[in-house]
Structure formats: structure tokens, C-alpha cells
Amino acid sequence: MNTYLTQMWAIIWKDLILEIRSRERIAAMGAFAVLAGVLFNFSIDTTTTRPQDVAAGLIWMTLVFGGLLGVGRTFHLESQDGALQGVLMSPAPKDAVFLAKTAANFALLYAVSLLVLGVFGLFFGVGPGQNLGWVVLVLGVGSLGFVALGTLFAAVSTGTSMGETLLPVLVFPLLVPMVIYGAGATTWLMNGRPFVEVEGNVRMLGAFALAAVAAGAVLFRYVVED
Amino acid sequence: MKNSTIRAVALSLAALAIMAVRGVAQESAAMPQASALAEQNLRPYWHVFAAYALVIVLIGGWAVSIARRLRAIEDRLAD
Amino acid sequence: MSTAGMRRGGTALVVLGLLGLIALYWMAFFWVSTEVNQGVVQRIFYVHVPAAWTSFLAIGFAALASGMYLWLRDDRLDRAALCAIEGGLVFATLVLTTGPLWGKIAWGTYWTWEPRLTLTLLLWFIFVGYFMVRNSTEDPEKGKRFAAVVAIVGAMDIPFIHLSVIWFRSLHPEPVVAKPDGPTLPGDMLATLLFGVLVFSLLFFGLFLFRYAVEGLRAEADLRARSVA
């Protein structure tokens, strides 16, 4: 068990170091999040639509599209120079590779989702108020479900000739529960409703995330085998 | 197989057409009023007939496409 | 089962299914009583619901076959999954076309985010994704593995999608709520519906066997072409 965690940590650390040094994906996702906020500002007439009514939905859509941008390239860099073979041939079991990749992606997407929350607070003057902690929790659980499915299907789409363009077609239908429960809970929380009212939603979101992580850990080995 | 499939599809379509005519006849006999009103009341019938025709078209279409692929493969194997 | 045997079995099932389809049409048009609230349009029910049942049967069957394929690596299991998905796509398309025809009369609009209709739409996209993955890999073995993963994850996600779209619906009630099937279905309607489910399942399995036989012959032809070359 201990070696398993060590192996996982080695891959997570490698990915995070790579990201901190190249800043490739985090820069793209962060810029996307801010610019999406700018575009939403111009696409919504705030004299007829109250920002707090639509903010939660827009935050989740930014999260989904920005997440695809980053998660879709999980295996891009490594598959280009054949380094993925090296990672897969290492003594770490395939599910440890998957969990590590998911964890690294999670750290990335979670940072971006908090940035999105801040951007919307700054641009639209809407925020979760005293529910800040709960909204941060909901975004975290949602991000986990997203990266688990996203990482598994990023491995699939990297192996096809269509590449990343295939990813939304595969992932969007599967993400519907996450968007419904996540955006629903966030809307209620941002409108000042107590957490108990959305507790069921967050539990379903958690179950979805756990099922996605488990399915990915089991199925990943069949995607990357040769 | 292909011919029998097509024959069955044609028969079902003919039966459907007869039913459609009977349904229209019954409805228009019961409703000898303004044509606009009659049209309004007939609309559900057309939707039902369209739905039942779609069943035949889609399932029949799948059957025909399978039969054609079977023919193509058999030709390939015969070469 | 041999290819010829499968074709014989497929023929028998398809002929039975077609006879059943004629009987179902007769029942649905002339025998069953008209539903009181919705009138004649409710008769779409007797093909709409069996088609939905069949498409969910197809994804379940395909996911099972895909899981077994990943475990045993027998090409026959992969072919079975492919054929089931193809049939599922046909029947899901049927659900998505007959549903709006019914909805236009019953609800006054072609499309509502009615939970089961939404679920079928997403299922349809999962079926389409299966074919896109399969057809966009250069290495056929890889395509089979990827497609199997899509089928399994898709089938696993269906309970979640189902629960979430029901919850979503309860949050946004429709102005006109017409319950497509009340909890107490009169006897003749239930009989027609169950007969419809039987007929559609027969047609699905009959055509599935045929499709499977074609796929088997294709594998044989490919093998022969490779041994010649």
C-alpha cells in the first residue's frame, strides 16, 4: 500500500512540477476562465437579467469548457515524445497511474474553478456570501467527478485519429448529472439558502464522483494497454 | 430473405394506408363542420399514423441495410 | 451457433416479430380502448414505450458483452456488443421521433425536458459516441477496447442521468403535465403494451442475430483476405 502511494505521488509530483515550470495548461485554462467571464458580461443584459440568477450556471459551464481545454491535453505532451510509454512501463500499476493523473488534473481544475468563482464575484458582484465554504466544497466535488471522467476519456481520445475534438462528444452526455446537481446546488447556495436544502444534491454529486473515479481506475488499463 | 422482408414491409404499409383511410372517413363523418375545426381534430390521427409509419420505416430500414451488407459480404466470400 | 443456424434463428424471430407487429398494429388501432384524457394520440404509447424498453435492453446487453470482451478478449463478444449498439441506435431514434409526435398533441410542444425523453436523447449520444470512437482508430483492436469502455461507462452513467433529470424536472415543472402512463393502466392497455414489448424484443433479437451473422462473415472474409495477401 505504501509503495502504491509513493508511486502515485511520484507521478503527481512529476505532473505538477511540469505544470509549474511550463504553465502551459494552467495559463490556457486561467485565461479562458477570465475571458469567458468578460464575454458573459457582454452577452447578458444585466438590466433585464439579474446576474445572481444565472451566475451559478455560467460558473459551471465555464468549469466544463475550461476543464475540457486542460484535461483534454493530459496525455498530449507525454504521447508526443513517447514519454507515456515510459510512465506506463514503470512498475506502478495502471490504476495508480490513472489515480495520479486524475489527482494532478484535479489540483489544476480546482484551482481554476476557484479562480472562476473569484472572477464572477469581481465582474458581476455576485458571490456565495456566508455559504462560501459550501460552494467551495461543491465545486471541489464536481471538479473531482469531471476530471475522473475527463482523464479516462482524454486517454481514449488521444488514442484516436480525431484527437481532442472527440472528447466533448464522449464526455458531455455523461456529465449531465454533474452539471444538474452541481449547478443546482450552487444556485441555491448563492441565493443564500442553507446547506441542508441541497445536501441531497451534494451527496449525489459525491456518489457520481466516486463512481467515476472507480470506473476510471478499473477501465484505464484497457485503454492504455498495447 | 431480402425479398420476403420487402414484401412484409409493403404489406404492413398497405394495411397502414387502409387504416388511415378508415380513420379519416370515420372522423370526417362524425365531424361535418367547418374544415378548420376538422383539421384541428384530425391532427392527433396524423401524428399517430406518422409514428406507426416511422416504426416500419426505421426497423425496415435497418433490416434492409443488414440484408444489403449480407449480400455484399457473401459476394466477397464467393470470389 | 453456426452462421447458418444464426441466420435460421434470426429469420424465425424476424418472421414471428413481423407477424406480431401486424397483430400489434391491429390491437393498437382497433382493439384497445381510447385513453380518456389524451384521446387517440395516446396510442403512440404502444410503440414508443416498447422502443424505449428495447434501446435500454440494447445498452445493457452491449455493456455486458463489452465487459466480457475486456475480460476474455473473444472477438465474438465485441461483435455482439457492436450489433446490439447498432440496434439500440435504431430503437432510440424511434423513441426520439415518436416522442415529439406524441408530445406536440399531449403537451402542445414537440420537445420538453421530460426525464425519460431527456435520458433517451443522452443515450442516443452515447450510442453515437460508441461508433465515433470505433471508427476513428487506425488499429481495430484499439477501437474495440475503446468502444467497450464507452459502452460500459455509458451504461454505468444511466442511473445517475435518470435520477438527475427527474430531480431537474421536479425543480422546473412543466405548465401542462400530462402523465403518459398513469399508475393504474387499464387491462387492455397494459396487455397491448406488454404485447408491444414482446414484439419489439423479438424484432430486436431477430435482427440482432442477422446482424451478428453478417459481422461473423465479415470477420471470416477479412481473415481470408489476410491469408491470401
Coordinates of C-alpha atoms in Angstrom, one line a residue:
Chain A
M1 CA 0.0 0.0 0.0
N2 CA 2.8 2.3 0.9
T3 CA 4.7 1.8 -2.4
Y4 CA 1.4 2.3 -4.2
L5 CA 1.0 5.7 -2.6
T6 CA 4.7 6.5 -3.3
Q7 CA 4.3 5.6 -6.9
M8 CA 1.2 7.7 -7.2
W9 CA 2.9 10.6 -5.5
A10 CA 5.9 10.4 -7.9
I11 CA 3.6 10.8 -10.9
I12 CA 1.5 13.5 -9.3
W13 CA 4.7 15.4 -8.4
K14 CA 6.1 15.0 -11.9
D15 CA 2.9 16.4 -13.5
L16 CA 2.7 19.3 -11.1
I17 CA 6.4 20.2 -11.5
L18 CA 5.9 20.1 -15.2
E19 CA 2.9 22.3 -15.0
I20 CA 4.5 24.8 -12.6
R21 CA 7.5 25.1 -15.0
S22 CA 5.7 25.2 -18.3
R23 CA 2.5 26.8 -17.1
E24 CA 1.0 25.5 -20.3
R25 CA -2.4 24.2 -19.3
I26 CA -3.0 26.4 -16.2
A27 CA -2.3 29.5 -18.3
A28 CA -4.7 28.4 -21.0
M29 CA -7.4 27.5 -18.6
G30 CA -7.0 30.5 -16.4
A31 CA -7.1 32.9 -19.4
F32 CA -10.1 31.0 -20.7
A33 CA -11.9 31.5 -17.4
V34 CA -11.3 35.2 -17.2
L35 CA -12.1 35.8 -20.8
A36 CA -15.3 33.7 -20.6
G37 CA -16.3 36.0 -17.7
V38 CA -15.7 39.0 -19.9
L39 CA -17.7 37.6 -22.8
F40 CA -20.6 36.6 -20.5
N41 CA -20.7 40.1 -19.2
F42 CA -21.3 41.4 -22.7
S43 CA -23.7 38.6 -23.7
I44 CA -26.0 39.2 -20.8
D45 CA -28.1 42.3 -20.5
T46 CA -27.9 43.0 -16.7
T47 CA -30.8 45.4 -16.9
T48 CA -33.2 42.5 -17.7
T49 CA -31.4 39.5 -16.2
R50 CA -30.2 39.5 -12.6
P51 CA -26.6 38.2 -12.6
Q52 CA -27.2 36.1 -9.4
D53 CA -29.9 34.1 -11.2
V54 CA -27.6 32.9 -13.9
A55 CA -24.1 33.1 -12.3
A56 CA -24.1 29.6 -10.9
G57 CA -25.0 28.1 -14.3
L58 CA -22.3 30.2 -16.1
I59 CA -19.7 29.2 -13.5
W60 CA -20.4 25.6 -14.1
M61 CA -20.3 26.0 -17.9
T62 CA -17.0 27.8 -17.7
L63 CA -15.7 25.0 -15.5
V64 CA -16.8 22.3 -18.0
F65 CA -15.4 24.1 -21.1
G66 CA -12.2 25.3 -19.4
G67 CA -11.8 21.8 -17.9
L68 CA -12.0 20.2 -21.3
L69 CA -9.3 22.5 -22.5
G70 CA -6.9 21.4 -19.9
V71 CA -7.9 17.8 -19.2
G72 CA -8.1 17.0 -22.9
R73 CA -4.3 17.6 -23.1
T74 CA -3.5 15.4 -20.1
F75 CA -1.7 12.9 -22.3
H76 CA -0.8 15.2 -25.1
L77 CA 2.7 16.2 -24.1
E78 CA 3.7 12.7 -23.0
S79 CA 2.3 10.9 -26.0
Q80 CA 4.1 13.3 -28.3
D81 CA 7.6 12.2 -27.4
G82 CA 6.7 8.7 -26.3
A83 CA 7.2 9.5 -22.6
L84 CA 3.7 8.0 -21.9
Q85 CA 5.2 4.6 -22.7
G86 CA 7.8 5.2 -20.1
V87 CA 5.2 6.1 -17.5
L88 CA 3.1 3.0 -18.4
M89 CA 6.1 0.7 -18.4
S90 CA 7.1 1.8 -14.9
P91 CA 6.4 -0.6 -12.1
A92 CA 3.4 1.5 -11.0
P93 CA 0.2 -0.3 -11.6
K94 CA -2.1 1.2 -14.3
D95 CA -4.8 2.2 -11.8
A96 CA -2.1 4.1 -9.8
V97 CA -1.2 6.0 -13.0
F98 CA -4.8 6.8 -13.5
L99 CA -5.4 8.0 -10.0
A100 CA -2.2 10.1 -10.0
K101 CA -3.2 11.7 -13.3
T102 CA -6.7 12.4 -12.0
A103 CA -5.2 13.9 -8.8
A104 CA -2.9 16.2 -10.8
N105 CA -5.7 17.2 -13.1
F106 CA -7.9 17.8 -10.0
A107 CA -5.4 20.1 -8.5
L108 CA -5.3 22.1 -11.7
L109 CA -9.1 22.2 -12.3
Y110 CA -9.9 23.0 -8.7
A111 CA -7.5 26.0 -8.8
V112 CA -9.2 27.2 -12.0
S113 CA -12.7 26.7 -10.6
L114 CA -11.8 28.9 -7.6
L115 CA -10.5 31.4 -10.0
V116 CA -13.8 31.3 -11.9
L117 CA -15.7 31.9 -8.7
G118 CA -13.4 34.9 -8.0
V119 CA -13.8 36.3 -11.5
F120 CA -17.6 36.1 -11.3
G121 CA -17.5 37.8 -7.9
L122 CA -15.4 40.6 -9.3
F123 CA -17.1 41.1 -12.7
F124 CA -20.7 40.6 -11.7
G125 CA -20.6 41.4 -8.0
V126 CA -22.2 38.1 -7.1
G127 CA -20.8 35.8 -4.5
P128 CA -21.8 32.9 -2.2
G129 CA -21.8 35.2 0.8
Q130 CA -21.8 33.2 4.1
N131 CA -22.1 30.0 2.0
L132 CA -18.6 30.4 0.6
G133 CA -17.3 27.3 2.3
W134 CA -20.1 25.1 1.0
V135 CA -19.8 26.5 -2.6
V136 CA -16.1 25.7 -2.5
L137 CA -16.9 22.2 -1.4
V138 CA -19.5 21.7 -4.1
L139 CA -17.0 23.0 -6.8
G140 CA -14.4 20.6 -5.4
V141 CA -16.7 17.5 -5.6
G142 CA -17.9 18.5 -9.0
S143 CA -14.3 19.0 -10.3
L144 CA -13.3 15.6 -9.0
G145 CA -16.2 13.9 -11.0
F146 CA -15.3 15.9 -14.0
V147 CA -11.5 15.1 -14.0
A148 CA -12.2 11.4 -13.4
L149 CA -14.4 11.1 -16.5
G150 CA -12.3 13.6 -18.4
T151 CA -8.9 11.8 -17.7
L152 CA -10.3 8.4 -18.7
F153 CA -11.8 9.8 -22.0
A154 CA -8.8 12.0 -22.6
A155 CA -6.8 8.8 -22.8
V156 CA -9.4 7.4 -25.2
S157 CA -9.5 10.4 -27.5
T158 CA -5.7 10.8 -27.5
G159 CA -5.5 7.3 -29.0
T160 CA -8.0 8.1 -31.8
S161 CA -7.3 10.0 -35.1
M162 CA -9.9 12.6 -34.1
G163 CA -8.0 13.6 -31.0
E164 CA -9.4 16.1 -28.6
T165 CA -12.3 17.0 -30.9
L166 CA -13.9 13.7 -29.9
L167 CA -13.7 14.4 -26.1
P168 CA -16.8 16.6 -25.8
V169 CA -18.9 14.2 -27.8
L170 CA -18.0 11.4 -25.4
V171 CA -18.0 13.3 -22.1
F172 CA -20.8 15.8 -22.3
P173 CA -23.7 13.3 -22.3
L174 CA -22.1 11.6 -19.3
L175 CA -21.5 14.9 -17.4
V176 CA -25.2 15.8 -17.3
P177 CA -25.8 14.5 -13.7
M178 CA -22.8 16.5 -12.6
V179 CA -24.0 19.7 -14.2
I180 CA -27.6 19.3 -12.9
Y181 CA -26.6 18.5 -9.3
G182 CA -23.6 20.9 -9.2
A183 CA -25.2 23.9 -10.8
G184 CA -28.5 23.3 -8.9
A185 CA -26.7 23.2 -5.5
T186 CA -24.6 26.2 -6.4
T187 CA -27.6 28.3 -7.5
W188 CA -29.4 27.6 -4.2
L189 CA -26.3 28.3 -2.1
M190 CA -25.5 31.5 -3.9
N191 CA -29.0 32.7 -3.3
G192 CA -28.4 32.3 0.5
R193 CA -30.3 29.1 1.1
P194 CA -28.9 26.9 3.9
F195 CA -26.8 23.9 3.0
V196 CA -29.3 21.3 4.4
E197 CA -31.6 22.1 1.5
V198 CA -29.0 21.0 -1.1
E199 CA -27.4 18.2 1.0
G200 CA -29.1 15.5 -1.2
N201 CA -27.6 17.1 -4.3
V202 CA -24.1 17.2 -2.9
R203 CA -24.4 13.6 -1.9
M204 CA -25.4 12.6 -5.4
L205 CA -22.6 14.7 -6.7
G206 CA -20.2 12.8 -4.4
A207 CA -21.6 9.4 -5.4
F208 CA -21.2 10.4 -9.1
A209 CA -17.6 11.5 -8.5
L210 CA -16.7 8.3 -6.6
A211 CA -18.3 6.1 -9.2
A212 CA -16.4 8.0 -12.0
V213 CA -13.1 7.6 -10.1
A214 CA -13.7 3.9 -9.5
A215 CA -14.8 3.2 -13.1
G216 CA -11.7 5.1 -14.4
A217 CA -9.3 3.2 -12.1
V218 CA -10.7 -0.1 -13.3
L219 CA -11.1 0.6 -17.0
F220 CA -7.9 2.8 -17.6
R221 CA -5.7 -0.3 -18.0
Y222 CA -7.8 -1.4 -21.0
V223 CA -7.4 2.0 -22.7
V224 CA -3.7 2.3 -22.5
E225 CA -2.6 -1.3 -22.9
D226 CA -0.7 -2.3 -26.1
Chain B
M1 CA -34.6 -13.1 -47.2
K2 CA -34.4 -9.7 -48.8
N3 CA -37.5 -10.2 -50.9
S4 CA -39.6 -11.6 -48.1
T5 CA -38.5 -8.6 -45.9
I6 CA -39.6 -6.1 -48.6
R7 CA -42.8 -8.0 -49.1
A8 CA -43.6 -7.9 -45.4
V9 CA -42.8 -4.2 -45.2
A10 CA -45.0 -3.5 -48.3
L11 CA -47.9 -5.5 -46.8
S12 CA -47.7 -3.6 -43.5
L13 CA -47.6 -0.3 -45.3
A14 CA -50.7 -1.2 -47.3
A15 CA -52.5 -2.2 -44.1
L16 CA -51.5 1.1 -42.6
A17 CA -52.8 3.0 -45.6
I18 CA -56.2 1.2 -45.3
M19 CA -56.4 2.0 -41.6
A20 CA -55.5 5.7 -42.3
V21 CA -58.3 6.0 -44.9
R22 CA -60.8 4.3 -42.5
G23 CA -59.8 6.6 -39.6
V24 CA -60.2 9.7 -41.8
A25 CA -63.5 8.5 -43.1
Q26 CA -64.9 7.9 -39.6
E27 CA -63.6 11.2 -38.3
S28 CA -65.0 13.3 -41.2
A29 CA -68.3 11.5 -41.0
A30 CA -68.6 12.4 -37.3
M31 CA -67.5 16.0 -37.9
P32 CA -69.2 17.6 -40.8
Q33 CA -68.4 21.1 -39.6
A34 CA -66.0 23.8 -40.7
S35 CA -62.9 22.4 -42.3
A36 CA -60.6 24.3 -40.0
L37 CA -62.1 22.6 -37.0
A38 CA -62.0 19.2 -38.7
E39 CA -58.3 19.7 -39.4
Q40 CA -57.7 20.6 -35.8
N41 CA -59.3 17.4 -34.7
L42 CA -57.6 15.2 -37.3
R43 CA -54.1 16.3 -36.2
P44 CA -53.7 13.6 -33.5
Y45 CA -54.6 11.0 -36.0
W46 CA -51.9 12.1 -38.4
H47 CA -49.4 12.1 -35.6
V48 CA -50.4 8.5 -34.6
F49 CA -50.1 7.4 -38.3
A50 CA -46.8 9.1 -38.7
A51 CA -45.4 7.4 -35.6
Y52 CA -46.6 4.0 -36.6
A53 CA -45.2 4.5 -40.1
L54 CA -41.9 5.6 -38.6
V55 CA -41.7 2.3 -36.8
I56 CA -41.9 0.4 -40.1
V57 CA -39.5 2.7 -41.9
L58 CA -36.8 2.6 -39.3
I59 CA -37.0 -1.1 -38.4
G60 CA -37.5 -2.0 -42.1
G61 CA -34.6 0.3 -43.0
W62 CA -32.3 -1.5 -40.5
A63 CA -33.4 -4.9 -41.9
V64 CA -32.8 -3.8 -45.5
S65 CA -29.4 -2.4 -44.6
I66 CA -28.4 -5.6 -42.9
A67 CA -29.6 -7.6 -45.9
R68 CA -27.5 -5.4 -48.2
R69 CA -24.4 -5.8 -46.1
L70 CA -25.1 -9.6 -46.0
R71 CA -25.3 -9.6 -49.8
A72 CA -22.0 -7.7 -50.1
I73 CA -20.1 -10.0 -47.8
E74 CA -21.5 -13.1 -49.5
D75 CA -20.3 -11.7 -52.8
R76 CA -16.9 -11.1 -51.3
L77 CA -16.7 -14.6 -49.9
A78 CA -17.8 -16.1 -53.2
D79 CA -14.9 -14.5 -55.1
Chain C
M1 CA -24.0 -21.5 -33.0
S2 CA -23.1 -21.7 -36.7
T3 CA -23.6 -18.8 -39.0
A4 CA -26.3 -20.7 -40.9
G5 CA -28.0 -21.6 -37.7
M6 CA -27.9 -18.0 -36.6
R7 CA -29.5 -16.9 -39.8
R8 CA -32.2 -19.5 -39.5
G9 CA -32.9 -18.4 -35.9
G10 CA -32.8 -14.8 -37.0
T11 CA -35.3 -15.5 -39.8
A12 CA -37.7 -17.3 -37.4
L13 CA -37.6 -14.5 -34.9
V14 CA -38.0 -11.8 -37.5
V15 CA -40.9 -13.5 -39.1
L16 CA -42.5 -14.0 -35.7
G17 CA -41.8 -10.4 -34.9
L18 CA -43.4 -9.1 -38.2
L19 CA -46.5 -11.2 -37.6
G20 CA -46.6 -9.8 -34.1
L21 CA -46.1 -6.3 -35.4
I22 CA -49.2 -6.7 -37.6
A23 CA -51.1 -8.1 -34.7
L24 CA -49.8 -5.2 -32.5
Y25 CA -51.0 -2.6 -35.1
W26 CA -54.4 -4.2 -35.2
M27 CA -54.6 -4.2 -31.4
A28 CA -53.4 -0.6 -31.2
F29 CA -55.7 0.7 -33.9
F30 CA -58.9 -1.3 -33.4
W31 CA -58.9 -3.3 -30.2
V32 CA -57.6 -1.2 -27.3
S33 CA -59.9 1.4 -25.8
T34 CA -59.0 5.1 -26.3
E35 CA -57.5 6.8 -23.3
V36 CA -60.0 9.2 -21.8
N37 CA -57.8 12.3 -21.1
Q38 CA -55.5 12.3 -24.1
G39 CA -57.6 10.8 -26.8
V40 CA -56.3 9.0 -29.8
V41 CA -52.8 10.3 -29.7
Q42 CA -52.1 8.2 -26.6
R43 CA -51.9 5.2 -29.0
I44 CA -48.4 6.2 -29.8
F45 CA -47.6 4.8 -26.4
Y46 CA -47.8 1.2 -27.7
V47 CA -44.8 1.7 -30.0
H48 CA -43.0 4.4 -28.1
V49 CA -42.5 2.6 -24.8
P50 CA -41.6 -0.8 -26.3
A51 CA -39.0 1.0 -28.4
A52 CA -37.6 2.7 -25.3
W53 CA -37.5 -0.6 -23.5
T54 CA -35.6 -2.2 -26.4
S55 CA -33.0 0.6 -26.6
F56 CA -32.2 0.2 -22.9
L57 CA -32.1 -3.5 -23.3
A58 CA -29.6 -2.9 -26.0
I59 CA -27.2 -0.8 -23.9
G60 CA -27.4 -3.2 -21.0
F61 CA -26.6 -6.1 -23.3
A62 CA -23.8 -4.2 -25.0
A63 CA -22.3 -3.2 -21.7
L64 CA -22.4 -6.8 -20.5
A65 CA -20.8 -8.1 -23.7
S66 CA -18.2 -5.3 -23.6
G67 CA -17.2 -6.1 -20.1
M68 CA -16.9 -9.8 -21.0
Y69 CA -14.9 -8.8 -24.1
L70 CA -12.4 -6.8 -22.0
W71 CA -12.0 -9.8 -19.7
L72 CA -12.0 -12.8 -22.2
R73 CA -10.8 -11.0 -25.4
D74 CA -13.1 -13.0 -27.6
D75 CA -13.9 -11.1 -30.8
R76 CA -17.4 -12.6 -30.8
L77 CA -18.3 -10.7 -27.7
D78 CA -17.1 -7.5 -29.3
R79 CA -19.2 -8.2 -32.4
A80 CA -22.2 -8.9 -30.2
A81 CA -21.8 -5.5 -28.4
L82 CA -21.4 -3.7 -31.8
C83 CA -24.6 -5.3 -33.2
A84 CA -26.6 -4.5 -30.0
I85 CA -25.4 -0.9 -30.1
E86 CA -26.5 -0.6 -33.7
G87 CA -29.9 -1.9 -32.9
G88 CA -30.1 0.3 -29.8
L89 CA -29.4 3.3 -32.1
V90 CA -32.3 2.4 -34.4
F91 CA -34.7 1.9 -31.5
A92 CA -33.5 5.1 -29.6
T93 CA -34.1 7.0 -32.8
L94 CA -37.6 5.6 -32.9
V95 CA -38.2 6.8 -29.3
L96 CA -36.9 10.3 -30.1
T97 CA -39.1 10.7 -33.3
T98 CA -42.3 9.2 -31.9
G99 CA -41.9 11.0 -28.6
P100 CA -42.2 14.6 -30.0
L101 CA -45.1 13.5 -32.3
W102 CA -47.0 12.5 -29.2
G103 CA -45.7 15.5 -27.2
K104 CA -46.9 18.0 -29.7
I105 CA -50.5 16.9 -29.1
A106 CA -50.3 16.0 -25.4
W107 CA -48.2 18.9 -24.2
G108 CA -48.6 21.3 -27.0
T109 CA -44.8 21.3 -27.8
Y110 CA -42.5 19.0 -29.7
W111 CA -39.8 18.9 -27.1
T112 CA -39.9 19.2 -23.3
W113 CA -37.2 18.1 -20.9
E114 CA -39.3 15.2 -19.8
P115 CA -37.0 13.0 -17.8
R116 CA -37.3 9.8 -19.9
L117 CA -37.1 11.7 -23.2
T118 CA -34.0 13.5 -22.0
L119 CA -32.5 10.2 -20.9
T120 CA -33.1 8.7 -24.3
L121 CA -31.5 11.7 -26.0
L122 CA -28.4 11.3 -23.9
L123 CA -28.4 7.5 -24.5
W124 CA -28.6 8.3 -28.3
F125 CA -25.5 10.4 -28.0
I126 CA -23.7 7.6 -26.1
F127 CA -24.6 5.2 -29.0
V128 CA -23.3 7.8 -31.5
G129 CA -20.1 8.2 -29.4
Y130 CA -19.6 4.5 -29.5
F131 CA -19.4 4.5 -33.3
M132 CA -17.3 7.6 -33.5
V133 CA -14.7 6.1 -31.2
R134 CA -14.7 2.8 -33.0
N135 CA -14.4 4.3 -36.4
S136 CA -11.6 6.8 -35.6
T137 CA -8.9 4.4 -34.6
E138 CA -6.3 3.1 -37.0
D139 CA -5.8 -0.1 -35.0
P140 CA -9.0 -2.1 -34.9
E141 CA -8.1 -3.9 -31.6
K142 CA -7.7 -0.5 -30.0
G143 CA -11.0 0.6 -31.4
K144 CA -12.7 -2.4 -29.9
R145 CA -11.2 -1.7 -26.5
F146 CA -12.1 2.0 -26.6
A147 CA -15.7 1.3 -27.7
A148 CA -16.1 -1.3 -24.9
V149 CA -15.0 1.3 -22.4
V150 CA -17.6 3.8 -23.8
A151 CA -20.4 1.2 -23.6
I152 CA -19.6 0.3 -20.0
V153 CA -19.2 3.8 -18.7
G154 CA -22.3 4.9 -20.7
A155 CA -24.4 2.1 -19.1
M156 CA -23.0 2.9 -15.6
D157 CA -23.9 6.5 -16.0
I158 CA -27.5 5.8 -16.9
P159 CA -28.8 5.5 -13.3
F160 CA -27.2 8.8 -12.5
I161 CA -28.6 10.6 -15.5
H162 CA -32.0 9.1 -14.8
L163 CA -32.1 10.3 -11.2
S164 CA -30.7 13.7 -12.0
V165 CA -33.1 14.5 -14.9
I166 CA -36.0 13.5 -12.6
W167 CA -34.7 15.9 -10.0
F168 CA -34.2 18.6 -12.5
R169 CA -37.8 18.2 -13.8
S170 CA -39.1 18.5 -10.2
L171 CA -37.3 21.8 -10.0
H172 CA -38.9 23.1 -13.2
P173 CA -42.4 21.8 -13.5
E174 CA -44.0 22.0 -16.9
P175 CA -47.1 24.1 -17.4
V176 CA -49.2 21.2 -18.7
V177 CA -48.4 17.9 -17.0
A178 CA -49.9 15.0 -18.9
K179 CA -48.9 11.8 -17.3
P180 CA -48.0 9.5 -20.2
D181 CA -48.8 6.4 -18.2
G182 CA -50.8 6.6 -15.1
P183 CA -50.0 4.3 -12.2
T184 CA -53.2 2.3 -12.9
L185 CA -53.2 1.2 -16.5
P186 CA -56.5 -0.4 -17.7
G187 CA -56.2 -4.1 -18.5
D188 CA -56.5 -3.9 -22.3
M189 CA -53.9 -1.1 -22.5
L190 CA -51.5 -3.0 -20.3
A191 CA -52.0 -6.1 -22.5
T192 CA -51.3 -4.1 -25.7
L193 CA -48.2 -2.5 -24.1
L194 CA -46.8 -5.8 -22.9
F195 CA -47.5 -7.4 -26.3
G196 CA -45.7 -4.5 -27.9
V197 CA -42.7 -5.0 -25.7
L198 CA -42.7 -8.7 -26.7
V199 CA -42.9 -7.9 -30.4
F200 CA -40.2 -5.3 -30.3
S201 CA -37.9 -7.6 -28.3
L202 CA -38.5 -10.3 -30.9
L203 CA -37.7 -8.0 -33.8
F204 CA -34.6 -6.7 -31.9
F205 CA -33.2 -10.2 -31.2
G206 CA -34.1 -11.5 -34.7
L207 CA -32.4 -8.6 -36.5
F208 CA -29.6 -8.7 -33.9
L209 CA -28.8 -12.3 -34.8
F210 CA -28.8 -11.4 -38.5
R211 CA -26.5 -8.5 -38.0
Y212 CA -24.3 -10.7 -35.8
A213 CA -24.1 -13.3 -38.6
V214 CA -23.1 -10.6 -41.1
E215 CA -20.4 -9.4 -38.8
G216 CA -19.1 -13.0 -38.4
L217 CA -19.0 -13.5 -42.1
R218 CA -17.1 -10.2 -42.4
A219 CA -14.5 -11.4 -39.9
E220 CA -14.2 -14.6 -41.9
A221 CA -13.8 -12.7 -45.2
D222 CA -11.2 -10.4 -43.6
L223 CA -9.3 -13.4 -42.3
R224 CA -9.3 -15.0 -45.7
A225 CA -8.2 -11.8 -47.4
R226 CA -5.3 -11.5 -45.0
S227 CA -4.2 -15.1 -45.5
V228 CA -4.2 -14.6 -49.3
A229 CA -2.2 -11.4 -49.1

